[in-house]
Coordinates of C-alpha atoms and ligand atoms in Angstrom, one line a residue:
M1 CA -0.1 -0.1 -0.1
P2 CA 2.3 3.1 -1.0
T3 CA 0.2 5.7 0.5
L4 CA -1.5 5.2 4.4
S5 CA -3.3 7.6 6.7
V6 CA -3.8 6.6 10.1
F7 CA -5.7 8.9 12.3
G8 CA -7.3 9.1 15.6
A9 CA -11.2 8.2 15.6
Q10 CA -11.9 9.4 19.2
W11 CA -10.5 12.4 21.2
G12 CA -7.1 11.8 20.9
D13 CA -4.9 9.6 23.2
E14 CA -6.1 6.5 21.2
G15 CA -2.4 4.6 21.3
K16 CA -1.5 6.0 17.9
G17 CA 1.9 5.9 18.8
K18 CA 2.4 2.3 19.3
I19 CA 0.2 1.6 16.3
I20 CA 2.2 4.2 13.6
D21 CA 5.5 2.7 15.3
R22 CA 4.4 -0.7 14.3
M23 CA 3.2 0.3 10.9
A24 CA 6.3 2.5 10.1
R25 CA 8.2 -1.2 9.8
D26 CA 6.6 -1.3 6.7
A27 CA 6.8 2.4 5.6
D28 CA 9.7 4.2 3.6
V29 CA 8.7 7.6 5.0
V30 CA 6.2 8.7 7.8
V31 CA 4.8 12.0 7.9
R32 CA 3.2 14.3 10.6
Y33 CA 0.9 16.7 9.0
Q34 CA -1.0 18.5 11.9
G35 CA -0.6 19.8 15.3
G36 CA 2.7 20.1 17.4
A37 CA 3.8 19.4 20.9
N38 CA 0.2 19.5 22.2
A39 CA 0.5 15.7 21.1
G40 CA 2.2 13.1 23.3
H41 CA 2.8 9.7 21.3
T42 CA 4.0 7.1 23.6
V43 CA 6.0 4.3 22.1
V44 CA 7.3 1.1 24.3
V45 CA 10.4 -0.9 23.1
G46 CA 11.7 -3.5 25.1
G47 CA 10.6 -1.8 28.2
D48 CA 11.8 1.6 27.3
E49 CA 9.3 4.3 27.1
Y50 CA 9.5 7.1 24.3
I51 CA 7.1 9.8 24.4
L52 CA 7.1 11.9 20.7
H53 CA 5.7 15.1 20.7
H54 CA 6.7 16.5 17.0
I55 CA 8.6 13.9 15.7
P56 CA 6.8 10.8 13.8
S57 CA 6.9 7.7 15.4
G58 CA 9.1 6.1 12.5
I59 CA 11.9 7.7 14.0
L60 CA 12.6 4.7 16.2
H61 CA 13.1 2.3 13.0
P62 CA 16.4 3.0 11.8
G63 CA 16.6 4.3 8.1
K64 CA 12.9 5.4 7.8
L65 CA 12.5 9.2 6.6
N66 CA 10.4 11.0 9.1
V67 CA 8.9 14.4 7.9
I68 CA 7.3 17.3 9.9
A69 CA 5.1 18.8 7.4
G70 CA 4.0 22.3 6.6
G71 CA 0.7 21.7 8.5
V72 CA 2.5 21.1 11.7
A73 CA 3.0 24.2 14.2
V74 CA 6.5 23.8 15.1
D75 CA 8.0 24.6 18.4
P76 CA 11.7 24.9 17.7
A77 CA 12.6 25.1 21.8
K78 CA 10.7 21.8 22.0
L79 CA 11.6 20.0 18.9
L80 CA 15.3 20.7 19.5
D81 CA 14.8 19.4 22.7
E82 CA 13.2 16.2 21.6
I83 CA 16.0 15.6 19.2
E84 CA 18.7 15.9 21.8
Q85 CA 16.6 13.5 24.1
L86 CA 16.3 10.9 21.3
R87 CA 20.2 11.4 20.3
A88 CA 21.0 10.9 24.2
R89 CA 19.2 7.4 24.0
D90 CA 21.0 6.5 20.6
V91 CA 18.3 7.0 18.3
A92 CA 19.7 8.3 15.0
V93 CA 18.1 12.0 14.4
T94 CA 20.0 13.0 11.3
E95 CA 19.5 15.1 8.2
Q96 CA 18.8 11.7 6.7
T97 CA 16.1 10.8 9.0
L98 CA 14.2 14.0 10.1
R99 CA 13.2 16.7 7.7
V100 CA 11.1 19.8 8.8
S101 CA 9.1 21.9 6.6
A102 CA 9.9 25.5 5.3
R103 CA 6.3 26.1 5.5
A104 CA 5.5 25.0 8.9
H105 CA 4.3 27.9 11.2
V106 CA 6.6 28.5 14.2
I107 CA 5.4 28.9 17.9
F108 CA 6.9 31.7 19.8
E109 CA 7.1 32.4 23.6
H110 CA 4.2 35.0 22.7
H111 CA 2.1 32.1 21.5
R112 CA 2.3 30.3 24.6
R113 CA 1.6 33.3 27.0
L114 CA -1.5 34.2 24.7
D115 CA -2.8 30.5 25.2
H116 CA -2.6 30.7 29.0
M117 CA -3.9 34.1 29.1
A118 CA -6.7 33.2 27.0
E119 CA -7.8 30.3 29.1
K120 CA -7.3 32.5 32.1
F121 CA -9.5 35.1 31.0
K122 CA -12.2 32.4 29.7
G123 CA -12.5 31.2 33.3
E124 CA -15.4 28.6 33.5
G125 CA -15.4 28.5 29.4
R126 CA -11.9 27.8 29.1
I127 CA -11.0 25.0 26.6
G128 CA -8.5 23.0 28.8
T129 CA -5.8 23.5 26.2
T130 CA -2.3 21.9 26.5
G131 CA -1.0 25.4 27.0
R132 CA 1.4 24.8 24.1
G133 CA 0.6 28.0 22.1
I134 CA -1.3 25.9 19.6
G135 CA -4.5 28.0 18.9
P136 CA -2.6 31.4 19.0
C137 CA -0.2 30.1 16.5
Y138 CA -2.9 28.9 14.2
A139 CA -4.7 32.0 14.5
D140 CA -2.0 33.9 13.2
K141 CA -1.4 31.6 10.5
A142 CA -4.9 32.3 9.5
S143 CA -4.6 35.9 10.0
R144 CA -1.3 35.9 7.8
T145 CA 0.8 37.2 10.6
G146 CA 2.6 34.3 11.7
L147 CA 6.2 33.3 11.0
R148 CA 7.0 30.2 9.2
V149 CA 10.3 28.2 9.4
A150 CA 11.3 29.7 6.3
D151 CA 11.1 33.3 7.9
L152 CA 13.0 32.0 11.2
L153 CA 16.0 30.9 8.5
D154 CA 15.9 34.3 6.6
G155 CA 17.5 36.8 9.2
S156 CA 16.2 40.0 7.8
T157 CA 12.7 38.8 7.4
L158 CA 12.8 37.0 10.9
E159 CA 13.6 40.5 12.5
S160 CA 11.3 42.4 10.9
R161 CA 8.3 40.3 11.0
L162 CA 8.9 39.6 14.7
Q163 CA 9.4 42.9 15.6
A164 CA 6.0 43.7 14.0
T165 CA 4.0 41.0 15.6
L166 CA 5.6 41.7 18.8
A167 CA 4.8 45.6 18.8
E168 CA 1.2 44.3 18.5
K169 CA 1.2 41.4 21.1
N170 CA 2.9 43.4 23.9
V171 CA 0.1 46.0 23.4
H172 CA -2.2 43.1 24.0
F173 CA -0.2 41.8 27.0
E174 CA 0.1 44.9 28.7
R175 CA -3.3 46.5 28.1
V176 CA -5.6 43.7 28.2
H177 CA -4.0 41.3 30.6
G178 CA -1.7 43.7 32.8
E179 CA 1.5 41.7 32.0
E180 CA 5.3 42.5 31.2
P181 CA 5.9 43.2 27.7
L182 CA 8.5 40.7 25.7
D183 CA 11.6 41.6 25.0
L184 CA 12.2 42.1 21.3
G185 CA 16.0 41.6 21.5
Q186 CA 15.7 38.6 23.6
E187 CA 13.3 37.0 21.4
I188 CA 15.3 37.4 18.1
E189 CA 18.5 36.2 20.0
R190 CA 16.4 33.2 20.6
A191 CA 14.8 33.0 17.2
R192 CA 18.3 33.0 15.6
Q193 CA 19.7 30.2 17.9
W194 CA 17.0 28.1 16.8
A195 CA 17.5 28.8 12.9
S196 CA 20.8 27.8 13.1
D197 CA 20.0 24.6 15.1
L198 CA 17.3 23.7 13.1
A199 CA 18.6 24.9 9.4
P200 CA 19.9 21.4 8.6
F201 CA 16.7 19.5 8.6
V202 CA 14.6 22.4 6.9
C203 CA 13.5 21.7 3.2
D204 CA 10.4 21.8 0.9
T205 CA 8.8 18.7 2.4
G206 CA 5.9 18.5 0.1
A207 CA 8.3 18.1 -3.0
L208 CA 10.1 15.4 -1.1
V209 CA 6.8 13.7 0.1
R210 CA 5.4 14.0 -3.6
K211 CA 8.8 12.7 -5.0
A212 CA 8.9 9.7 -2.8
Y213 CA 5.4 8.9 -3.9
R214 CA 6.1 9.3 -7.6
E215 CA 8.8 6.9 -7.0
G216 CA 6.6 4.0 -5.6
R217 CA 8.2 4.4 -1.9
T218 CA 5.4 3.5 0.7
V219 CA 4.3 6.8 2.4
L220 CA 2.6 6.8 6.1
F221 CA 0.6 10.0 7.1
E222 CA 0.5 10.2 11.0
A223 CA -1.9 12.5 12.9
A224 CA -1.2 14.0 15.9
Q225 CA -4.5 14.2 17.5
G226 CA -8.5 12.8 17.2
V227 CA -11.3 13.3 14.5
M228 CA -13.5 14.6 17.7
L229 CA -11.1 17.3 18.1
D230 CA -10.8 18.2 14.3
V231 CA -11.6 21.9 14.0
D232 CA -14.5 21.9 11.9
H233 CA -15.9 18.3 12.6
G234 CA -15.1 17.9 16.4
T235 CA -17.0 19.2 19.3
Y236 CA -16.4 23.1 18.6
P237 CA -14.9 24.9 20.0
F238 CA -13.8 22.4 22.6
V239 CA -11.3 21.4 19.9
T240 CA -8.0 21.8 18.8
S241 CA -7.0 24.3 15.8
S242 CA -6.1 22.1 13.0
H243 CA -7.7 19.4 10.9
T244 CA -7.1 16.0 12.6
G245 CA -8.6 13.4 10.2
P246 CA -7.3 12.3 6.7
D247 CA -8.8 15.6 5.2
G248 CA -5.9 17.5 6.9
I249 CA -3.1 15.6 4.6
A250 CA -3.7 17.4 1.6
A251 CA -3.2 21.0 2.9
G252 CA -0.8 19.9 5.7
V253 CA 1.5 18.4 3.5
G254 CA 0.6 19.7 0.0
F255 CA -0.1 16.2 -1.3
P256 CA -2.8 15.4 -3.6
V257 CA -5.9 14.0 -1.9
R258 CA -6.7 11.6 -4.4
S259 CA -3.4 9.9 -3.8
I260 CA -4.4 9.0 -0.3
E261 CA -5.1 5.6 -1.0
R262 CA -5.9 4.1 2.3
A263 CA -7.2 5.3 5.8
V264 CA -7.6 3.8 9.1
G265 CA -8.8 5.2 12.3
I266 CA -7.4 4.0 15.9
A267 CA -10.0 3.8 19.0
K268 CA -9.6 2.7 22.3
A269 CA -12.0 0.1 23.4
Y270 CA -13.6 2.4 25.4
C271 CA -13.3 6.4 25.3
T272 CA -11.3 9.0 26.9
R273 CA -11.0 12.8 27.0
V274 CA -8.7 15.3 28.3
G275 CA -9.5 19.2 29.0
E276 CA -13.2 20.5 28.8
G277 CA -16.0 19.8 26.5
P278 CA -18.7 17.3 25.4
F279 CA -18.0 13.8 26.2
P280 CA -21.5 11.9 26.2
T281 CA -20.3 8.5 27.6
E282 CA -18.2 9.9 30.3
D283 CA -18.7 7.8 33.6
E284 CA -18.0 9.8 36.5
G285 CA -18.6 6.8 38.9
P286 CA -16.5 3.8 39.9
D287 CA -16.1 2.1 36.3
G288 CA -14.8 5.5 35.0
E289 CA -12.6 5.6 37.9
R290 CA -11.4 2.0 37.2
L291 CA -10.7 2.7 33.6
R292 CA -8.6 5.7 34.6
E293 CA -6.4 3.6 36.9
V294 CA -6.3 0.3 34.8
G295 CA -5.7 2.2 31.7
C296 CA -3.3 4.7 33.0
E297 CA -5.2 7.4 31.6
F298 CA -3.0 10.4 32.6
G299 CA -2.0 12.6 30.0
S300 CA 1.5 12.0 28.2
T301 CA 2.1 15.7 27.5
T302 CA 0.4 17.5 30.3
G303 CA 0.2 14.9 33.0
R304 CA -3.6 15.6 33.5
S305 CA -5.9 13.1 34.6
R306 CA -8.2 11.9 31.7
R307 CA -12.0 11.8 31.7
C308 CA -13.2 8.2 30.9
G309 CA -16.0 6.6 29.8
W310 CA -17.4 3.8 27.4
F311 CA -17.0 3.2 23.8
D312 CA -19.2 5.4 21.7
A313 CA -20.6 3.8 18.8
V314 CA -22.5 7.1 17.4
A315 CA -19.3 9.3 17.8
M316 CA -17.1 6.5 16.3
R317 CA -19.7 5.9 13.4
Y318 CA -19.4 9.7 12.8
A319 CA -15.7 10.1 13.2
L320 CA -15.1 6.9 10.7
E321 CA -17.7 8.2 7.9
I322 CA -16.1 11.8 7.3
S323 CA -12.8 10.2 7.2
G324 CA -13.7 7.5 4.9
A325 CA -11.9 4.9 6.9
D326 CA -11.5 1.5 5.4
A327 CA -10.6 0.0 9.0
W328 CA -10.2 0.6 12.2
I329 CA -7.7 -0.6 14.9
M330 CA -8.8 -1.0 18.5
T331 CA -6.6 -0.3 21.3
K332 CA -6.4 -1.2 25.1
L333 CA -8.8 -4.1 24.9
D334 CA -6.9 -5.4 27.7
V335 CA -7.9 -2.6 30.1
L336 CA -11.7 -4.0 29.9
T337 CA -10.7 -7.3 31.5
G338 CA -12.3 -8.1 34.6
L339 CA -15.5 -6.2 34.0
S340 CA -18.6 -7.8 34.7
E341 CA -20.1 -6.3 31.7
V342 CA -19.2 -3.9 29.0
K343 CA -21.1 -1.1 28.0
V344 CA -21.5 0.7 24.4
A345 CA -23.4 3.8 23.5
V346 CA -25.5 2.8 20.8
G347 CA -28.0 6.0 20.3
Y348 CA -28.3 9.6 21.3
V349 CA -32.0 10.8 22.4
V350 CA -32.0 14.7 22.3
G351 CA -35.3 16.2 23.9
G352 CA -37.2 12.9 23.3
V353 CA -36.0 12.8 19.7
T354 CA -33.6 10.1 18.4
R355 CA -30.5 11.3 16.7
D356 CA -28.8 9.4 14.1
S357 CA -26.1 11.4 13.7
F358 CA -23.4 13.1 16.1
P359 CA -24.9 16.7 16.7
A360 CA -23.3 19.8 16.2
E361 CA -25.0 22.0 18.5
L362 CA -23.4 22.3 22.2
A363 CA -26.5 22.9 23.8
D364 CA -27.6 19.6 22.2
L365 CA -24.7 17.5 23.0
S366 CA -24.8 18.7 26.8
R367 CA -28.3 17.1 27.0
V368 CA -28.0 14.0 25.3
E369 CA -29.4 10.9 26.9
V370 CA -27.1 8.2 25.7
T371 CA -28.8 4.8 24.8
Y372 CA -26.5 2.0 26.1
E373 CA -26.5 -1.6 25.4
S374 CA -24.2 -3.9 27.5
R375 CA -22.6 -7.3 27.0
P376 CA -21.1 -9.9 29.5
G377 CA -17.4 -9.2 30.1
W378 CA -14.3 -11.5 30.6
T379 CA -12.0 -12.0 33.5
E380 CA -8.9 -13.9 31.7
D381 CA -5.6 -12.1 31.1
I382 CA -5.6 -11.3 27.5
T383 CA -2.1 -9.4 27.4
G384 CA -0.4 -12.6 26.1
V385 CA -2.5 -13.3 23.6
R386 CA -1.6 -13.2 19.9
R387 CA -4.0 -15.0 17.8
F388 CA -7.7 -13.5 17.6
E389 CA -9.0 -17.4 18.2
D390 CA -7.2 -17.5 21.6
L391 CA -9.2 -14.5 23.1
P392 CA -12.0 -15.1 25.7
E393 CA -15.4 -15.9 23.5
A394 CA -16.8 -12.5 25.3
A395 CA -13.8 -10.3 24.2
R396 CA -14.2 -11.9 20.6
E397 CA -17.9 -11.2 20.7
Y398 CA -17.2 -7.4 21.8
V399 CA -15.1 -6.9 19.0
R400 CA -17.4 -8.3 16.5
W401 CA -20.2 -6.3 17.9
L402 CA -18.6 -2.8 17.7
E403 CA -17.8 -3.7 14.0
D404 CA -21.0 -4.2 13.5
M405 CA -22.2 -1.1 15.3
V406 CA -19.7 1.2 13.5
G407 CA -19.8 -0.4 10.2
A408 CA -16.1 -0.7 9.6
P409 CA -13.8 -3.8 10.4
V410 CA -11.1 -4.0 13.3
E411 CA -8.0 -5.3 11.5
M412 CA -6.0 -5.3 14.7
L413 CA -6.3 -5.3 18.6
S414 CA -3.8 -4.0 21.0
V415 CA -3.6 -5.9 24.1
G416 CA -0.6 -4.1 25.8
P417 CA 1.9 -1.1 25.6
E418 CA 4.7 -3.3 24.0
R419 CA 5.3 -3.6 20.1
D420 CA 4.6 -6.9 20.1
Q421 CA 1.4 -7.0 22.3
V422 CA -0.9 -6.9 19.1
V423 CA -3.6 -9.4 17.5
P424 CA -4.6 -9.3 14.0
V425 CA -8.2 -9.8 13.4
P426 CA -9.3 -12.0 10.6
S427 CA -12.3 -10.6 8.5
V428 CA -15.5 -12.2 9.1
Ligands
LIG1 P1 -4.7 22.6 22.4 O1 -4.5 21.7 21.3 O2 -3.4 22.5 23.1 O3 -5.2 23.9 21.9 O4 -6.0 21.9 23.0 C1 -7.2 22.0 22.6 C2 -8.2 20.9 23.1 O5 -7.5 19.7 22.4 C3 -7.9 20.4 24.4 O6 -9.0 20.0 25.2 C4 -6.9 19.6 24.8 O7 -6.7 18.8 25.8 C5 -7.2 18.8 23.5 N1 -5.7 18.1 22.6 C6 -4.7 18.8 22.2 N2 -3.9 17.9 21.8 C7 -4.4 16.7 22.4 C8 -3.9 15.3 22.2 O8 -2.8 15.1 21.6 N3 -4.5 14.3 22.9 C9 -5.6 14.4 23.6 N4 -6.2 15.8 23.8 C10 -5.6 17.0 23.0

């Protein structure tokens, strides 16, 4: 399969890191096309844990080309730190294994500050962002006031554009928030250092990826967040600021939409969400608490405790449908072991009316009455299972039931954090 899109089909944190790392074995090029250091993809190799924020999960396979495309909001300080930390663990991060787009927008200190200030200002209405400056950076991109990696590398553009930007942002800091202004000289100096450290990695990554595709190399497109956090299709405004599904690839990479040949969603066997916003199947009782404890549901970027709940077939159908998914991969099935029954949201009722699609209106989402169905659980430890037929019958039935409910086949299960803890699922 020359091109494959792998995306999150829930609210992020679906376990994409592990799956993409696994799929990267068969890819030549792995491309991150959206998001930034708000993501935290965890990959466990031989008991060692790696958390990747910007860099595609292909980096842990020697010889693969990893691309940070133009749709990513690059935080140079965090990216350089990530490179250093990987190198300290003997991961080869070189100009041969990592390329960064000249078109990617850059996150500066003023973006991070604005992110924090906006959240504080919103009070109860806050989004619960990761505080990484993502929203303000994409806002500047859309306002045409942002600086791109290419601008960072061009000394005179950097100076004049940063000066113009800070002149405006500093007024905002001082007059709206009563905060100290940022020092232009210091910001320029920091940006120059980033430019010189990043320069060896920078190129026109769109051209690079298109060429690789023309030459018949396998390209894997990696999403940073999940479809339910998509700026257009997610639970707006409780979303991130980019296009998180396969639709983000064309613009985020500069790659023809019709050349994306296959799309595979990743979803947990249950649901989690971090930050504020609608979450119809959230369970704030002992079952939710149990999922959090057993599933270690704490953010890999912010350490925040994740909200937990049951698998939502309504939201999942929506996410897979808008993404044109060919199949999906179910992660963390092992976390459900030990539950006497497993519940799934099979329908939404709003104001007495059954809804067959995911509501756009926040007001509707806040008063959704979820219709649940449940099935018996299983008690057997499944972390060592590698063949579908070796799973307990109740676990197999749960998988087949969810396939039916969402209308797309599951092609693989993940039953633990290690690379080899996967179970291929035969098609029916
Ligand atoms: P932002 O992307 O930092 O602006 O955060 C916007 C919303 O998206 C918040 O609810 C975050 O918790 C959520 N979010 C952003 N990135 C991730 C992620 O990688 N996993 C899960 N949630 C995320």
